[in-house]
Amino acid sequence: MMHVCDLPAEDSRSCSKAPEVSSVRVQLEMQSLWRQFDQLGTEMIVTKAGRRMFPTFQVHISGMDPAAEYVLLMDFIPVDDKRYRYAFHSSSWLVAGRGDVAAPGRVHFHPDSPARGAQWVKQTVSFDRLKLTNNLLDDNGHMILNSMHRYQPRLHVVLVDRSRNSQRFAHRNFCTFSFPETRFIAVTAYQNHRITQLKIACNPFAKGFRTADPEHRADLNRASSVGQTDPPALCLPWSEAASRSGECQRRSDTHLQPATAGPVMDAASHTHLYTPAPVFFSLPGQWDVLTRAERDLTG
């Protein structure tokens, strides 16, 4: 995969990463399960109240400086500018036209942020609190997505730099990881019945669906589509983010692109995007003055 360096046009310096982020590697957990879903065309439910993702986005991180502090956050970027519809006669997704206007962009901070590298690398990092919504007026910090649009989740690893000139080197202090097998289409109700079956079989919170008789299961599925059950950001430039203050379970899945040879992400084999860091990461000590409410605004 490509390695991208995004620097201001007037900056002719080479794109070099800070030592604390240059060796960071990220491995997607439950990768085989993600790939199973991806082969079918992963769908994620969005509701007005917000719905958790399944499979859950979980990673294992290595290569961090044990003493350095890092913030982990996620966003979702559109894969393209198209809107899709599901063709039941061919069991496939088709382009239905031009995509809708992008919804308000947000990022979701991992609740343990900031934390030292020693803490992040000792266990699996799970974004199980993240919820997806199609409510443009959402005030709960959920990730706002447009239904019938395709998205790519991204993980950002940001070094907390408290030096006085941190803003000058902000582009060196974070890297972005994305896994093609985690791409999905946002839907208000599952379109592909095979996706429904796989989620029921693999989601530990779907026990009721597995034990119900076929007729009752159909009722449960309809209820799920309107958000009555709760099992399981947009493409957001950092400049916009800165303006805001604020198997089954052991397997994994893939969708729009063939999987790469290795499951571990690093600078040589996976996508690392370098864009201007959010203001509150580049100003010394700025994170400390953010209130809990302000952090929650970003998810």
Coordinates of C-alpha atoms in Angstrom, one line a residue:
M1 CA 0.0 0.0 0.0
M2 CA 1.0 3.5 -0.5
H3 CA 2.9 5.7 1.9
V4 CA 1.7 9.2 1.8
C5 CA 3.3 12.3 3.2
D6 CA 1.2 15.5 3.3
L7 CA 3.2 18.6 3.9
P8 CA 2.3 22.3 3.3
A9 CA 3.1 23.3 -0.3
E10 CA 5.7 25.8 0.9
D11 CA 7.5 23.2 3.0
S12 CA 10.2 21.5 1.0
R13 CA 11.5 19.3 3.9
S14 CA 11.4 15.6 3.5
C15 CA 8.6 13.7 5.3
S16 CA 10.4 12.2 8.3
K17 CA 8.5 10.8 11.3
A18 CA 9.3 11.5 14.9
P19 CA 11.2 8.6 16.5
E20 CA 8.3 7.9 18.8
V21 CA 6.0 7.2 15.9
S22 CA 8.3 5.9 13.2
S23 CA 8.4 2.4 14.7
V24 CA 4.7 2.0 15.5
R25 CA 3.1 -1.0 14.1
V26 CA -0.6 -1.9 14.2
Q27 CA -2.2 -5.3 13.7
L28 CA -5.9 -5.7 13.1
E29 CA -7.6 -8.2 15.5
M30 CA -10.2 -10.7 14.2
Q31 CA -8.8 -10.2 10.7
S32 CA -10.2 -13.5 9.3
L33 CA -13.7 -12.4 10.5
W34 CA -13.4 -9.0 8.9
R35 CA -12.3 -10.8 5.6
Q36 CA -15.4 -13.0 5.7
F37 CA -17.6 -10.0 5.9
D38 CA -15.6 -8.1 3.3
Q39 CA -16.0 -10.9 0.8
L40 CA -19.8 -10.5 1.1
G41 CA -19.8 -6.7 1.2
T42 CA -19.7 -5.5 4.8
E43 CA -22.7 -3.5 6.0
M44 CA -22.9 -1.5 9.2
I45 CA -26.2 -0.3 10.7
V46 CA -26.7 3.4 11.4
T47 CA -29.6 4.6 13.5
K48 CA -30.8 7.8 14.9
A49 CA -29.8 6.8 18.4
G50 CA -26.5 5.3 17.3
R51 CA -25.4 1.7 16.8
R52 CA -22.2 -0.1 17.7
M53 CA -20.1 -1.7 15.0
F54 CA -19.7 -5.4 14.5
P55 CA -17.1 -6.7 14.0
T56 CA -15.7 -4.3 16.6
F57 CA -12.6 -2.4 15.5
Q58 CA -9.8 -3.8 17.6
V59 CA -6.1 -3.6 17.1
H60 CA -2.8 -4.7 18.7
I61 CA -0.1 -2.0 18.8
S62 CA 3.6 -2.5 19.1
G63 CA 6.7 -0.4 18.7
M64 CA 5.6 2.5 20.8
D65 CA 8.0 4.4 23.1
P66 CA 7.0 3.1 26.6
A67 CA 7.6 6.5 28.2
A68 CA 5.9 8.7 25.6
E69 CA 2.3 9.6 25.7
Y70 CA 0.0 8.9 22.8
V71 CA -3.6 9.7 21.9
L72 CA -5.6 7.2 19.7
L73 CA -8.6 8.3 17.7
M74 CA -10.7 7.2 14.7
D75 CA -12.5 8.7 11.9
F76 CA -14.3 7.5 8.8
I77 CA -13.7 8.7 5.3
P78 CA -15.9 8.1 2.2
V79 CA -14.3 5.6 -0.2
D80 CA -15.8 7.5 -3.1
D81 CA -18.4 10.2 -4.0
K82 CA -21.1 7.7 -4.9
R83 CA -24.4 6.5 -3.4
Y84 CA -25.2 2.8 -3.6
R85 CA -28.2 0.5 -3.8
Y86 CA -28.5 -3.2 -3.3
A87 CA -29.8 -5.3 -6.2
F88 CA -31.5 -8.3 -4.7
H89 CA -31.8 -10.1 -8.1
S90 CA -28.1 -10.2 -8.5
S91 CA -27.1 -10.0 -4.7
S92 CA -24.7 -7.2 -5.4
W93 CA -24.2 -3.5 -4.7
L94 CA -24.7 -1.1 -7.6
V95 CA -23.9 2.6 -8.0
A96 CA -27.2 4.6 -7.6
G97 CA -25.8 8.0 -8.3
R98 CA -23.8 10.8 -6.9
G99 CA -23.2 10.7 -3.2
D100 CA -24.9 13.0 -0.7
V101 CA -23.2 16.0 0.8
A102 CA -20.8 14.9 3.5
A103 CA -22.3 15.0 7.0
P104 CA -20.5 17.0 9.8
G105 CA -17.1 15.4 10.4
R106 CA -16.1 14.0 13.7
V107 CA -13.3 12.0 15.3
H108 CA -13.7 9.5 18.1
F109 CA -11.1 9.5 20.9
H110 CA -10.3 6.2 22.6
P111 CA -11.5 6.8 26.2
D112 CA -8.0 5.8 27.6
S113 CA -6.3 8.7 25.8
P114 CA -3.8 10.0 26.5
A115 CA -1.8 7.1 27.8
R116 CA 1.9 6.0 27.8
G117 CA 3.1 3.6 25.1
A118 CA 3.7 1.0 27.7
Q119 CA -0.1 0.9 28.4
W120 CA -1.2 0.8 24.8
V121 CA 1.0 -2.1 23.8
K122 CA 0.3 -4.4 26.7
Q123 CA -3.3 -5.3 25.6
T124 CA -5.7 -5.2 22.7
V125 CA -7.1 -1.8 22.0
S126 CA -10.8 -1.9 21.4
F127 CA -13.1 0.9 20.1
D128 CA -16.2 -0.9 21.4
R129 CA -17.8 2.3 22.6
L130 CA -17.9 3.9 19.1
K131 CA -21.4 4.3 17.6
L132 CA -22.6 5.1 14.1
T133 CA -25.6 7.4 13.5
N134 CA -27.3 9.0 10.5
N135 CA -28.7 11.8 12.7
L136 CA -27.2 15.1 11.4
L137 CA -28.2 16.8 14.6
D138 CA -26.7 14.2 16.9
D139 CA -25.3 15.7 20.1
N140 CA -24.0 12.5 21.7
G141 CA -20.6 12.5 19.9
H142 CA -21.5 9.6 17.6
M143 CA -19.9 9.2 14.2
I144 CA -22.3 10.7 11.6
L145 CA -22.5 8.8 8.3
N146 CA -24.7 8.9 5.3
S147 CA -26.8 5.7 4.6
M148 CA -26.0 3.8 1.4
H149 CA -22.5 5.3 1.3
R150 CA -19.2 3.4 1.5
Y151 CA -16.7 4.2 4.3
Q152 CA -13.1 3.4 5.3
P153 CA -12.4 3.5 9.1
R154 CA -9.0 5.0 10.0
L155 CA -6.9 4.8 13.1
H156 CA -4.7 7.8 14.1
V157 CA -1.8 7.4 16.5
V158 CA -0.8 10.9 17.8
L159 CA 2.2 11.6 19.9
V160 CA 1.5 14.1 22.7
D161 CA 4.3 16.7 22.2
R162 CA 4.6 19.2 25.0
S163 CA 7.6 21.1 23.7
R164 CA 7.3 24.8 23.0
N165 CA 7.8 24.4 19.2
S166 CA 5.5 21.3 18.9
Q167 CA 3.3 23.1 16.4
R168 CA 6.1 23.5 13.9
F169 CA 6.7 19.7 13.8
A170 CA 3.1 18.6 14.1
H171 CA 3.2 16.8 10.8
R172 CA 5.8 14.5 12.2
N173 CA 4.0 13.6 15.4
F174 CA 1.2 11.3 14.1
C175 CA 0.5 8.5 11.6
T176 CA -2.6 7.0 10.2
F177 CA -3.5 3.3 9.6
S178 CA -6.3 1.9 7.5
F179 CA -7.2 -1.7 6.7
P180 CA -9.1 -2.2 3.4
E181 CA -10.9 -5.2 4.8
T182 CA -12.7 -2.9 7.3
R183 CA -14.5 -0.9 4.6
F184 CA -18.3 -1.1 4.8
I185 CA -21.5 0.4 3.5
A186 CA -23.7 2.3 6.0
V187 CA -27.3 1.0 6.0
T188 CA -30.4 1.5 8.1
A189 CA -31.4 -2.2 7.6
Y190 CA -29.3 -5.1 6.3
Q191 CA -29.7 -5.6 2.6
N192 CA -27.7 -8.8 2.1
H193 CA -29.3 -11.7 4.0
R194 CA -25.9 -13.5 4.1
I195 CA -24.5 -10.5 6.1
T196 CA -27.4 -10.8 8.5
Q197 CA -26.8 -14.5 8.9
L198 CA -23.1 -14.1 9.5
K199 CA -23.6 -11.3 12.1
I200 CA -26.2 -13.5 13.9
A201 CA -23.8 -16.4 13.9
C202 CA -20.8 -14.4 15.1
N203 CA -22.1 -11.6 17.3
P204 CA -22.2 -12.7 20.9
F205 CA -24.9 -10.2 21.6
A206 CA -27.2 -11.8 19.0
K207 CA -28.0 -14.9 21.0
G208 CA -31.7 -14.2 20.8
F209 CA -31.6 -14.2 17.1
R210 CA -29.9 -17.6 17.0
T211 CA -32.4 -19.3 19.4
A212 CA -35.6 -17.7 18.0
D213 CA -37.8 -19.6 15.5
P214 CA -37.6 -18.4 11.9
E215 CA -40.8 -16.3 12.1
H216 CA -39.9 -14.6 15.3
R217 CA -36.4 -14.1 14.0
A218 CA -37.8 -12.2 11.0
D219 CA -39.7 -9.9 13.5
L220 CA -36.4 -9.4 15.5
N221 CA -34.6 -8.5 12.3
R222 CA -37.2 -5.9 11.3
A223 CA -37.0 -4.5 14.8
S224 CA -33.2 -4.3 14.5
S225 CA -33.5 -2.4 11.3
V226 CA -35.4 0.4 13.0
G227 CA -33.0 0.6 15.9
Q228 CA -35.1 -1.2 18.6
T229 CA -32.3 -3.5 19.5
D230 CA -28.7 -2.4 20.2
P231 CA -26.1 -5.2 19.4
P232 CA -23.3 -4.3 17.7
A233 CA -16.5 10.1 10.6
L234 CA -16.6 11.2 8.5
C235 CA -14.1 12.3 6.1
L236 CA -12.6 14.9 8.3
P237 CA -9.6 17.0 7.4
W238 CA -7.5 17.7 10.4
S239 CA -8.0 21.4 9.9
E240 CA -11.7 20.8 10.6
A241 CA -11.0 18.4 13.5
A242 CA -8.8 21.1 15.1
S243 CA -11.7 23.5 15.1
R244 CA -13.6 21.2 17.4
S245 CA -12.8 21.1 21.1
G246 CA -14.2 18.6 22.1
E247 CA -15.3 -17.6 15.3
C248 CA -16.8 -16.0 15.9
Q249 CA -15.4 -13.2 18.0
R250 CA -11.9 -14.5 17.4
R251 CA -12.1 -14.3 13.6
S252 CA -12.0 -11.4 11.2
D253 CA -13.3 -10.1 7.7
T254 CA -12.5 -8.1 4.3
H255 CA -14.3 -6.2 1.4
L256 CA -13.4 -4.0 -1.4
Q257 CA -9.7 -4.7 -1.9
P258 CA -7.7 -7.9 -1.7
A259 CA -5.9 -8.4 1.6
T260 CA -2.2 -7.6 1.8
A261 CA 0.3 -10.2 2.5
G262 CA 0.9 -9.3 6.1
P263 CA -1.6 -8.5 8.9
V264 CA 0.7 -6.0 10.6
M265 CA 0.8 -2.4 9.5
D266 CA 4.0 -0.4 9.3
A267 CA 5.4 2.4 7.2
A268 CA 6.6 0.1 4.6
S269 CA 3.5 -2.0 3.9
H270 CA 0.5 0.0 4.9
T271 CA -1.0 3.4 4.6
H272 CA 0.5 6.2 6.7
L273 CA -1.0 9.6 6.1
Y274 CA 0.7 12.6 7.5
T275 CA -1.6 15.7 7.7
P276 CA -1.6 18.7 10.1
A277 CA -2.3 17.5 13.6
P278 CA -5.2 18.8 15.6
V279 CA -4.4 22.0 17.4
F280 CA -4.8 20.6 20.8
F281 CA -2.2 17.9 20.1
S282 CA 0.4 20.4 18.9
L283 CA 0.2 23.0 21.7
P284 CA 2.2 22.1 24.8
G285 CA 0.0 20.8 27.6
Q286 CA -3.2 21.8 25.8
W287 CA -4.8 18.4 26.3
D288 CA -4.7 18.8 30.0
V289 CA -7.1 21.8 30.0
L290 CA -9.7 20.1 27.9
T291 CA -12.7 19.2 30.0
R292 CA -14.3 15.8 29.9
A293 CA -17.4 17.4 28.2
E294 CA -15.2 18.8 25.5
R295 CA -13.6 15.5 24.8
D296 CA -17.0 13.8 24.7
L297 CA -18.1 16.2 22.0
T298 CA -15.7 14.5 19.6
G299 CA -17.0 11.1 20.4

